[in-house]
C-alpha atoms as a printed R data frame, in Angstrom:
    type eleno elety resid chain resno       x      y       z
1   ATOM     1    CA   UNK     A     1   0.000  0.000   0.000
2   ATOM     2    CA   UNK     A     2   1.210  3.463  -0.852
3   ATOM     3    CA   UNK     A     3   2.525  5.400   2.175
4   ATOM     4    CA   UNK     A     4   0.335  8.376   1.208
5   ATOM     5    CA   UNK     A     5  -2.761  6.172   1.048
6   ATOM     6    CA   UNK     A     6  -1.864  4.574   4.364
7   ATOM     7    CA   UNK     A     7  -1.460  7.987   5.928
8   ATOM     8    CA   UNK     A     8  -4.842  9.091   4.555
9   ATOM     9    CA   UNK     A     9  -6.547  5.977   5.891
10  ATOM    10    CA   UNK     A    10  -4.972  6.490   9.302
11  ATOM    11    CA   UNK     A    11  -6.252 10.026   9.287
12  ATOM    12    CA   UNK     A    12  -9.725  8.883   8.379
13  ATOM    13    CA   UNK     A    13  -9.731  6.369  11.198
14  ATOM    14    CA   UNK     A    14  -8.788  8.987  13.740
15  ATOM    15    CA   UNK     A    15 -11.897 10.420  15.480
16  ATOM    16    CA   UNK     A    16  -9.909 13.456  16.569
17  ATOM    17    CA   UNK     A    17  -8.925 14.359  13.039
18  ATOM    18    CA   UNK     A    18 -12.458 13.827  11.802
19  ATOM    19    CA   UNK     A    19 -13.707 16.132  14.561
20  ATOM    20    CA   UNK     A    20 -11.105 18.753  13.565
21  ATOM    21    CA   UNK     A    21 -12.227 18.565   9.939
22  ATOM    22    CA   UNK     A    22 -15.872 18.955  10.987
23  ATOM    23    CA   UNK     A    23 -15.049 21.971  13.167
24  ATOM    24    CA   UNK     A    24 -13.075 23.577  10.321
25  ATOM    25    CA   UNK     A    25 -15.919 23.043   7.850
26  ATOM    26    CA   UNK     A    26 -18.573 24.420  10.208
27  ATOM    27    CA   UNK     A    27 -16.362 27.321  11.320
28  ATOM    28    CA   UNK     A    28 -15.518 28.399   7.788
29  ATOM    29    CA   UNK     A    29 -19.150 28.103   6.713
30  ATOM    30    CA   UNK     A    30 -20.234 30.311   9.624
31  ATOM    31    CA   UNK     A    31 -17.570 32.841   8.634
32  ATOM    32    CA   UNK     A    32 -18.911 32.847   5.071
33  ATOM    33    CA   UNK     A    33 -22.430 33.468   6.381
34  ATOM    34    CA   UNK     A    34 -21.103 36.345   8.511
35  ATOM    35    CA   UNK     A    35 -19.239 37.878   5.555
36  ATOM    36    CA   UNK     A    36 -22.339 37.704   3.354
37  ATOM    37    CA   UNK     A    37 -24.523 39.138   6.134
38  ATOM    38    CA   UNK     A    38 -22.169 42.074   6.694
39  ATOM    39    CA   UNK     A    39 -21.913 42.614   2.931
40  ATOM    40    CA   UNK     A    40 -25.716 42.689   2.519
41  ATOM    41    CA   UNK     A    41 -26.023 45.020   5.513
42  ATOM    42    CA   UNK     A    42 -23.475 47.398   4.010
43  ATOM    43    CA   UNK     A    43 -25.126 47.268   0.566
44  ATOM    44    CA   UNK     A    44 -28.478 48.284   2.054
45  ATOM    45    CA   UNK     A    45 -27.086 51.051   4.258
46  ATOM    46    CA   UNK     A    46 -27.684 54.725   3.550
47  ATOM    47    CA   UNK     A    47 -23.963 55.470   3.577
48  ATOM    48    CA   UNK     A    48 -23.219 52.969   0.807
49  ATOM    49    CA   UNK     A    49 -26.147 54.310  -1.226
50  ATOM    50    CA   UNK     A    50 -24.316 57.647  -1.445
51  ATOM    51    CA   UNK     A    51 -21.054 55.938  -2.410
52  ATOM    52    CA   UNK     A    52 -21.973 53.686  -5.336
53  ATOM    53    CA   UNK     A    53 -18.361 52.826  -6.121
54  ATOM    54    CA   UNK     A    54 -17.806 51.587  -2.555
55  ATOM    55    CA   UNK     A    55 -20.814 49.285  -2.955
56  ATOM    56    CA   UNK     A    56 -19.294 47.771  -6.087
57  ATOM    57    CA   UNK     A    57 -15.881 47.278  -4.491
58  ATOM    58    CA   UNK     A    58 -17.531 45.941  -1.320
59  ATOM    59    CA   UNK     A    59 -19.510 43.392  -3.322
60  ATOM    60    CA   UNK     A    60 -16.390 42.283  -5.185
61  ATOM    61    CA   UNK     A    61 -14.371 42.102  -1.944
62  ATOM    62    CA   UNK     A    62 -17.040 39.966  -0.247
63  ATOM    63    CA   UNK     A    63 -17.048 37.601  -3.211
64  ATOM    64    CA   UNK     A    64 -13.242 37.305  -3.144
65  ATOM    65    CA   UNK     A    65 -13.241 36.794   0.646
66  ATOM    66    CA   UNK     A    66 -15.803 33.988   0.430
67  ATOM    67    CA   UNK     A    67 -13.669 32.287  -2.207
68  ATOM    68    CA   UNK     A    68 -10.545 32.720  -0.032
69  ATOM    69    CA   UNK     A    69 -12.267 31.255   3.039
70  ATOM    70    CA   UNK     A    70 -13.431 28.146   1.216
71  ATOM    71    CA   UNK     A    71 -10.058 27.839  -0.505
72  ATOM    72    CA   UNK     A    72  -8.239 28.041   2.837
73  ATOM    73    CA   UNK     A    73 -10.616 25.600   4.525
74  ATOM    74    CA   UNK     A    74 -10.083 23.061   1.769
75  ATOM    75    CA   UNK     A    75  -6.323 23.417   2.097
76  ATOM    76    CA   UNK     A    76  -6.403 22.997   5.892
77  ATOM    77    CA   UNK     A    77  -8.611 19.916   5.583
78  ATOM    78    CA   UNK     A    78  -6.228 18.381   3.055
79  ATOM    79    CA   UNK     A    79  -3.331 19.035   5.421
80  ATOM    80    CA   UNK     A    80  -5.153 16.973   8.033
81  ATOM    81    CA   UNK     A    81  -5.048 14.081   5.565
82  ATOM    82    CA   UNK     A    82  -1.334 14.427   4.990
83  ATOM    83    CA   UNK     A    83  -1.320 16.634   1.891
84  ATOM    84    CA   UNK     A    84   1.391 19.285   1.965
85  ATOM    85    CA   UNK     A    85   0.088 22.861   2.020
86  ATOM    86    CA   UNK     A    86   2.971 23.922  -0.212
87  ATOM    87    CA   UNK     A    87   1.968 21.351  -2.813
88  ATOM    88    CA   UNK     A    88  -1.661 22.432  -2.534
89  ATOM    89    CA   UNK     A    89  -0.836 26.118  -2.999
90  ATOM    90    CA   UNK     A    90   1.464 25.381  -5.905
91  ATOM    91    CA   UNK     A    91  -1.127 23.278  -7.710
92  ATOM    92    CA   UNK     A    92  -3.925 25.742  -6.988
93  ATOM    93    CA   UNK     A    93  -2.449 28.762  -8.714
94  ATOM    94    CA   UNK     A    94  -4.690 30.562 -11.174
95  ATOM    95    CA   UNK     A    95  -2.787 29.229 -14.158
96  ATOM    96    CA   UNK     A    96  -2.864 25.735 -12.700
97  ATOM    97    CA   UNK     A    97  -6.620 25.911 -12.275
98  ATOM    98    CA   UNK     A    98  -7.141 27.246 -15.783
99  ATOM    99    CA   UNK     A    99  -5.011 24.535 -17.392
100 ATOM   100    CA   UNK     A   100  -5.756 21.627 -15.048
101 ATOM   101    CA   UNK     A   101  -9.531 21.967 -14.972
102 ATOM   102    CA   UNK     A   102 -10.122 23.559 -18.360
103 ATOM   103    CA   UNK     A   103 -11.645 26.641 -16.732
104 ATOM   104    CA   UNK     A   104  -9.972 29.377 -18.738
105 ATOM   105    CA   UNK     A   105 -13.269 31.238 -18.371
106 ATOM   106    CA   UNK     A   106 -12.424 31.780 -14.695
107 ATOM   107    CA   UNK     A   107  -9.433 33.918 -15.614
108 ATOM   108    CA   UNK     A   108 -11.526 35.852 -18.146
109 ATOM   109    CA   UNK     A   109 -14.249 36.456 -15.548
110 ATOM   110    CA   UNK     A   110 -11.782 37.815 -12.994
111 ATOM   111    CA   UNK     A   111  -9.914 40.010 -15.488
112 ATOM   112    CA   UNK     A   112 -13.130 41.390 -16.996
113 ATOM   113    CA   UNK     A   113 -14.534 41.991 -13.513
114 ATOM   114    CA   UNK     A   114 -11.490 43.999 -12.450
115 ATOM   115    CA   UNK     A   115 -11.676 45.967 -15.716
116 ATOM   116    CA   UNK     A   116 -15.299 46.890 -15.007
117 ATOM   117    CA   UNK     A   117 -14.472 48.051 -11.465
118 ATOM   118    CA   UNK     A   118 -11.455 50.191 -12.329
119 ATOM   119    CA   UNK     A   119 -12.878 51.628 -15.550
120 ATOM   120    CA   UNK     A   120 -16.111 52.662 -13.809
121 ATOM   121    CA   UNK     A   121 -18.439 51.170 -16.441
122 ATOM   122    CA   UNK     A   122 -21.177 50.730 -13.844
123 ATOM   123    CA   UNK     A   123 -21.690 50.369 -10.112
124 ATOM   124    CA   UNK     A   124 -24.028 48.466  -7.833
125 ATOM   125    CA   UNK     A   125 -27.420 50.190  -7.946
126 ATOM   126    CA   UNK     A   126 -27.108 51.418 -11.554
127 ATOM   127    CA   UNK     A   127 -29.727 50.690 -14.197
128 ATOM   128    CA   UNK     A   128 -27.905 48.971 -17.066
129 ATOM   129    CA   UNK     A   129 -28.347 46.809 -20.122
130 ATOM   130    CA   UNK     A   130 -25.802 43.968 -20.370
131 ATOM   131    CA   UNK     A   131 -25.843 41.058 -22.804
132 ATOM   132    CA   UNK     A   132 -29.441 41.789 -23.741
133 ATOM   133    CA   UNK     A   133 -30.573 41.884 -20.105
134 ATOM   134    CA   UNK     A   134 -31.870 45.098 -18.547
135 ATOM   135    CA   UNK     A   135 -32.105 45.715 -14.837
136 ATOM   136    CA   UNK     A   136 -30.587 47.163 -11.685
137 ATOM   137    CA   UNK     A   137 -27.163 45.881 -10.629
138 ATOM   138    CA   UNK     A   138 -27.670 44.055  -7.324
139 ATOM   139    CA   UNK     A   139 -24.266 42.447  -6.805
140 ATOM   140    CA   UNK     A   140 -20.872 42.269  -8.434
141 ATOM   141    CA   UNK     A   141 -18.605 39.264  -7.845
142 ATOM   142    CA   UNK     A   142 -15.419 37.725  -9.139
143 ATOM   143    CA   UNK     A   143 -17.275 35.648 -11.696
144 ATOM   144    CA   UNK     A   144 -20.791 37.018 -12.055
145 ATOM   145    CA   UNK     A   145 -22.669 40.296 -12.193
146 ATOM   146    CA   UNK     A   146 -26.197 39.947 -10.797
147 ATOM   147    CA   UNK     A   147 -28.957 42.264 -12.029
148 ATOM   148    CA   UNK     A   148 -32.615 42.408 -11.043
149 ATOM   149    CA   UNK     A   149 -34.947 42.898 -14.008
150 ATOM   150    CA   UNK     A   150 -38.417 44.430 -14.240
151 ATOM   151    CA   UNK     A   151 -40.031 41.135 -13.223
152 ATOM   152    CA   UNK     A   152 -38.040 40.962  -9.988
153 ATOM   153    CA   UNK     A   153 -35.945 38.049 -11.267
154 ATOM   154    CA   UNK     A   154 -32.222 37.966 -10.520
155 ATOM   155    CA   UNK     A   155 -30.124 37.351 -13.630
156 ATOM   156    CA   UNK     A   156 -26.498 36.212 -13.211
157 ATOM   157    CA   UNK     A   157 -24.250 37.297 -16.090
158 ATOM   158    CA   UNK     A   158 -20.716 35.858 -16.405
159 ATOM   159    CA   UNK     A   159 -18.226 38.737 -16.328
160 ATOM   160    CA   UNK     A   160 -16.447 37.425 -19.429
161 ATOM   161    CA   UNK     A   161 -19.593 38.013 -21.511
162 ATOM   162    CA   UNK     A   162 -19.741 41.718 -20.623
163 ATOM   163    CA   UNK     A   163 -18.901 43.551 -23.835
164 ATOM   164    CA   UNK     A   164 -21.291 46.423 -24.541
165 ATOM   165    CA   UNK     A   165 -22.850 48.175 -21.565
166 ATOM   166    CA   UNK     A   166 -25.751 50.638 -21.755
167 ATOM   167    CA   UNK     A   167 -26.079 52.708 -18.583
168 ATOM   168    CA   UNK     A   168 -29.132 54.816 -17.685
169 ATOM   169    CA   UNK     A   169 -27.868 57.694 -15.483
170 ATOM   170    CA   UNK     A   170 -31.251 58.415 -13.905
171 ATOM   171    CA   UNK     A   171 -32.190 54.785 -13.526
172 ATOM   172    CA   UNK     A   172 -35.119 54.985 -15.938
173 ATOM   173    CA   UNK     A   173 -36.348 56.205 -19.329
174 ATOM   174    CA   UNK     A   174 -38.528 59.294 -19.190
175 ATOM   175    CA   UNK     A   175 -41.683 59.105 -21.264
176 ATOM   176    CA   UNK     A   176 -43.550 62.345 -21.884
177 ATOM   177    CA   UNK     A   177 -47.197 62.379 -22.916
178 ATOM   178    CA   UNK     A   178 -48.295 65.800 -24.172
179 ATOM   179    CA   UNK     A   179 -52.072 66.157 -24.303
180 ATOM   180    CA   UNK     A   180 -53.774 69.080 -26.008
181 ATOM   181    CA   UNK     A   181 -56.768 70.246 -24.006
182 ATOM   182    CA   UNK     A   182 -60.017 71.533 -25.525
183 ATOM   183    CA   UNK     A   183 -60.213 75.294 -26.019
184 ATOM   184    CA   UNK     A   184 -63.354 75.576 -23.922
185 ATOM   185    CA   UNK     A   185 -62.259 76.226 -20.289
186 ATOM   186    CA   UNK     A   186 -64.987 74.019 -18.822
187 ATOM   187    CA   UNK     A   187 -64.185 71.132 -21.158
188 ATOM   188    CA   UNK     A   188 -60.469 71.612 -20.483
189 ATOM   189    CA   UNK     A   189 -61.084 71.264 -16.756
190 ATOM   190    CA   UNK     A   190 -63.095 68.064 -17.255
191 ATOM   191    CA   UNK     A   191 -60.429 66.715 -19.623
192 ATOM   192    CA   UNK     A   192 -57.712 67.300 -17.046
193 ATOM   193    CA   UNK     A   193 -59.655 65.337 -14.419
194 ATOM   194    CA   UNK     A   194 -60.182 62.470 -16.862
195 ATOM   195    CA   UNK     A   195 -56.464 62.394 -17.652
196 ATOM   196    CA   UNK     A   196 -55.617 62.227 -13.937
197 ATOM   197    CA   UNK     A   197 -57.938 59.238 -13.523
198 ATOM   198    CA   UNK     A   198 -56.464 57.450 -16.550
199 ATOM   199    CA   UNK     A   199 -52.885 58.058 -15.371
200 ATOM   200    CA   UNK     A   200 -53.628 56.545 -11.965
201 ATOM   201    CA   UNK     A   201 -55.508 53.612 -13.502
202 ATOM   202    CA   UNK     A   202 -52.625 52.914 -15.898
203 ATOM   203    CA   UNK     A   203 -50.130 52.854 -13.030
204 ATOM   204    CA   UNK     A   204 -52.323 50.462 -11.043
205 ATOM   205    CA   UNK     A   205 -52.919 48.221 -14.052
206 ATOM   206    CA   UNK     A   206 -49.296 48.079 -15.269
207 ATOM   207    CA   UNK     A   207 -47.043 48.500 -12.194
208 ATOM   208    CA   UNK     A   208 -44.214 46.486 -13.793
209 ATOM   209    CA   UNK     A   209 -43.863 49.083 -16.533
210 ATOM   210    CA   UNK     A   210 -42.908 51.890 -14.165
211 ATOM   211    CA   UNK     A   211 -39.810 52.411 -12.051
212 ATOM   212    CA   UNK     A   212 -41.530 55.260 -10.167
213 ATOM   213    CA   UNK     A   213 -45.158 56.457 -10.134
214 ATOM   214    CA   UNK     A   214 -46.099 58.821 -12.994
215 ATOM   215    CA   UNK     A   215 -46.678 62.503 -12.342
216 ATOM   216    CA   UNK     A   216 -48.726 65.213 -13.997
217 ATOM   217    CA   UNK     A   217 -46.417 68.171 -14.642
218 ATOM   218    CA   UNK     A   218 -49.265 70.584 -15.343
219 ATOM   219    CA   UNK     A   219 -49.930 72.822 -18.311
220 ATOM   220    CA   UNK     A   220 -47.036 73.706 -20.585
221 ATOM   221    CA   UNK     A   221 -47.191 76.595 -23.042
222 ATOM   222    CA   UNK     A   222 -44.823 76.897 -25.963
223 ATOM   223    CA   UNK     A   223 -43.536 80.167 -27.443
224 ATOM   224    CA   UNK     A   224 -45.865 79.653 -30.405
225 ATOM   225    CA   UNK     A   225 -48.865 79.752 -28.082
226 ATOM   226    CA   UNK     A   226 -49.685 76.041 -28.056
227 ATOM   227    CA   UNK     A   227 -50.794 74.760 -24.673
228 ATOM   228    CA   UNK     A   228 -50.938 71.160 -23.522
229 ATOM   229    CA   UNK     A   229 -51.024 69.039 -20.398
230 ATOM   230    CA   UNK     A   230 -47.782 67.119 -19.784
231 ATOM   231    CA   UNK     A   231 -47.610 63.758 -18.029
232 ATOM   232    CA   UNK     A   232 -44.229 62.313 -17.053
233 ATOM   233    CA   UNK     A   233 -43.657 58.556 -16.921
234 ATOM   234    CA   UNK     A   234 -40.501 57.007 -15.441
235 ATOM   235    CA   UNK     A   235 -40.278 53.694 -17.264
236 ATOM   236    CA   UNK     A   236 -38.213 50.560 -17.397
237 ATOM   237    CA   UNK     A   237 -36.125 50.657 -20.596
238 ATOM   238    CA   UNK     A   238 -37.902 49.028 -23.514
239 ATOM   239    CA   UNK     A   239 -41.289 48.899 -21.777
240 ATOM   240    CA   UNK     A   240 -42.980 51.983 -23.159
241 ATOM   241    CA   UNK     A   241 -45.359 50.203 -25.579
242 ATOM   242    CA   UNK     A   242 -48.376 50.321 -23.200
243 ATOM   243    CA   UNK     A   243 -47.995 54.113 -22.993
244 ATOM   244    CA   UNK     A   244 -47.918 54.422 -26.777
245 ATOM   245    CA   UNK     A   245 -50.968 52.176 -27.210
246 ATOM   246    CA   UNK     A   246 -53.255 51.572 -24.234
247 ATOM   247    CA   UNK     A   247 -52.730 54.886 -22.431
248 ATOM   248    CA   UNK     A   248 -52.761 57.048 -25.557
249 ATOM   249    CA   UNK     A   249 -55.899 55.420 -26.980
250 ATOM   250    CA   UNK     A   250 -57.764 55.627 -23.684
251 ATOM   251    CA   UNK     A   251 -56.957 59.339 -23.356
252 ATOM   252    CA   UNK     A   252 -57.952 60.013 -26.956
253 ATOM   253    CA   UNK     A   253 -61.332 58.261 -26.755
254 ATOM   254    CA   UNK     A   254 -62.118 59.814 -23.364
255 ATOM   255    CA   UNK     A   255 -61.422 63.345 -24.611
256 ATOM   256    CA   UNK     A   256 -63.197 62.723 -27.892
257 ATOM   257    CA   UNK     A   257 -66.294 61.817 -25.883
258 ATOM   258    CA   UNK     A   258 -66.072 65.302 -24.353
259 ATOM   259    CA   UNK     A   259 -65.225 67.093 -27.602
260 ATOM   260    CA   UNK     A   260 -66.272 65.408 -30.896
261 ATOM   261    CA   UNK     A   261 -63.683 67.524 -32.756
262 ATOM   262    CA   UNK     A   262 -60.782 66.088 -30.756
263 ATOM   263    CA   UNK     A   263 -58.139 64.473 -33.028
264 ATOM   264    CA   UNK     A   264 -55.677 61.613 -32.540
265 ATOM   265    CA   UNK     A   265 -52.625 63.818 -33.187
266 ATOM   266    CA   UNK     A   266 -53.477 65.906 -30.125
267 ATOM   267    CA   UNK     A   267 -51.995 63.166 -27.900
268 ATOM   268    CA   UNK     A   268 -48.274 62.557 -28.436
269 ATOM   269    CA   UNK     A   269 -45.760 60.314 -26.633
270 ATOM   270    CA   UNK     A   270 -41.988 60.682 -26.804
271 ATOM   271    CA   UNK     A   271 -38.967 59.521 -24.827
272 ATOM   272    CA   UNK     A   272 -35.785 61.077 -23.582
273 ATOM   273    CA   UNK     A   273 -33.066 60.550 -20.994
274 ATOM   274    CA   UNK     A   274 -33.626 63.047 -18.224
275 ATOM   275    CA   UNK     A   275 -30.610 65.170 -17.371
276 ATOM   276    CA   UNK     A   276 -28.978 64.500 -14.073
277 ATOM   277    CA   UNK     A   277 -28.727 67.664 -11.990
278 ATOM   278    CA   UNK     A   278 -25.505 67.923 -10.007
279 ATOM   279    CA   UNK     A   279 -25.436 70.295  -7.036
280 ATOM   280    CA   UNK     A   280 -22.168 72.162  -6.613
């Protein structure tokens, strides 16, 4: 029998060593739980919300620390079975892992992840579009970026697949519905009340379309003398179709019932990225 195998069998037959291994496994797992708890607590704190970059680095650090804890625990356990720590560390280098286990993607994930962090492409909490997926960045790790989409689902994207990134500075797309009101003051007042009701009903009916509740900005008058009622929608990217169809048609038919001369072109919908105001 090989001396290494004999040593391993002796280790397995030793209750003390088995107890040590169990304690190491439980202890490291509890440490991992603590690290993740502290990371989640920091991510949800008000201080981290003001420092988006610190949230990204914190998420990446927590991910790296969890990996290091499990890596260390595995090495210590192997040492209890007679495996040299030096041999373990030498065989577990990044290049060794990539070549030995065929996981070259691991290196790509780590390198791409570090590139994202130091280039400032996006941070935790940003609204982004990555690899065809749109959502809010919830976590950033060594291998995966996790975003939460409009349906509340968490999507894990391998860092190596991050190529083109679309970032929405305000965290939403602004949809503007401009509604011409009837010339008659009494009809205009009734039309405004109907629009308010439709806006609220649309928000209640399609909550997944909106990032924030819509707001009625009031009457806007152009330099040419045109006057209209403006409604602002803060939408998830790519989810403005119900505003262009259901909302617009409902407003048109409601106002046409008040004023038979009301035309379809009097209700327009357009989109723009709202400017971010920075206070100096």
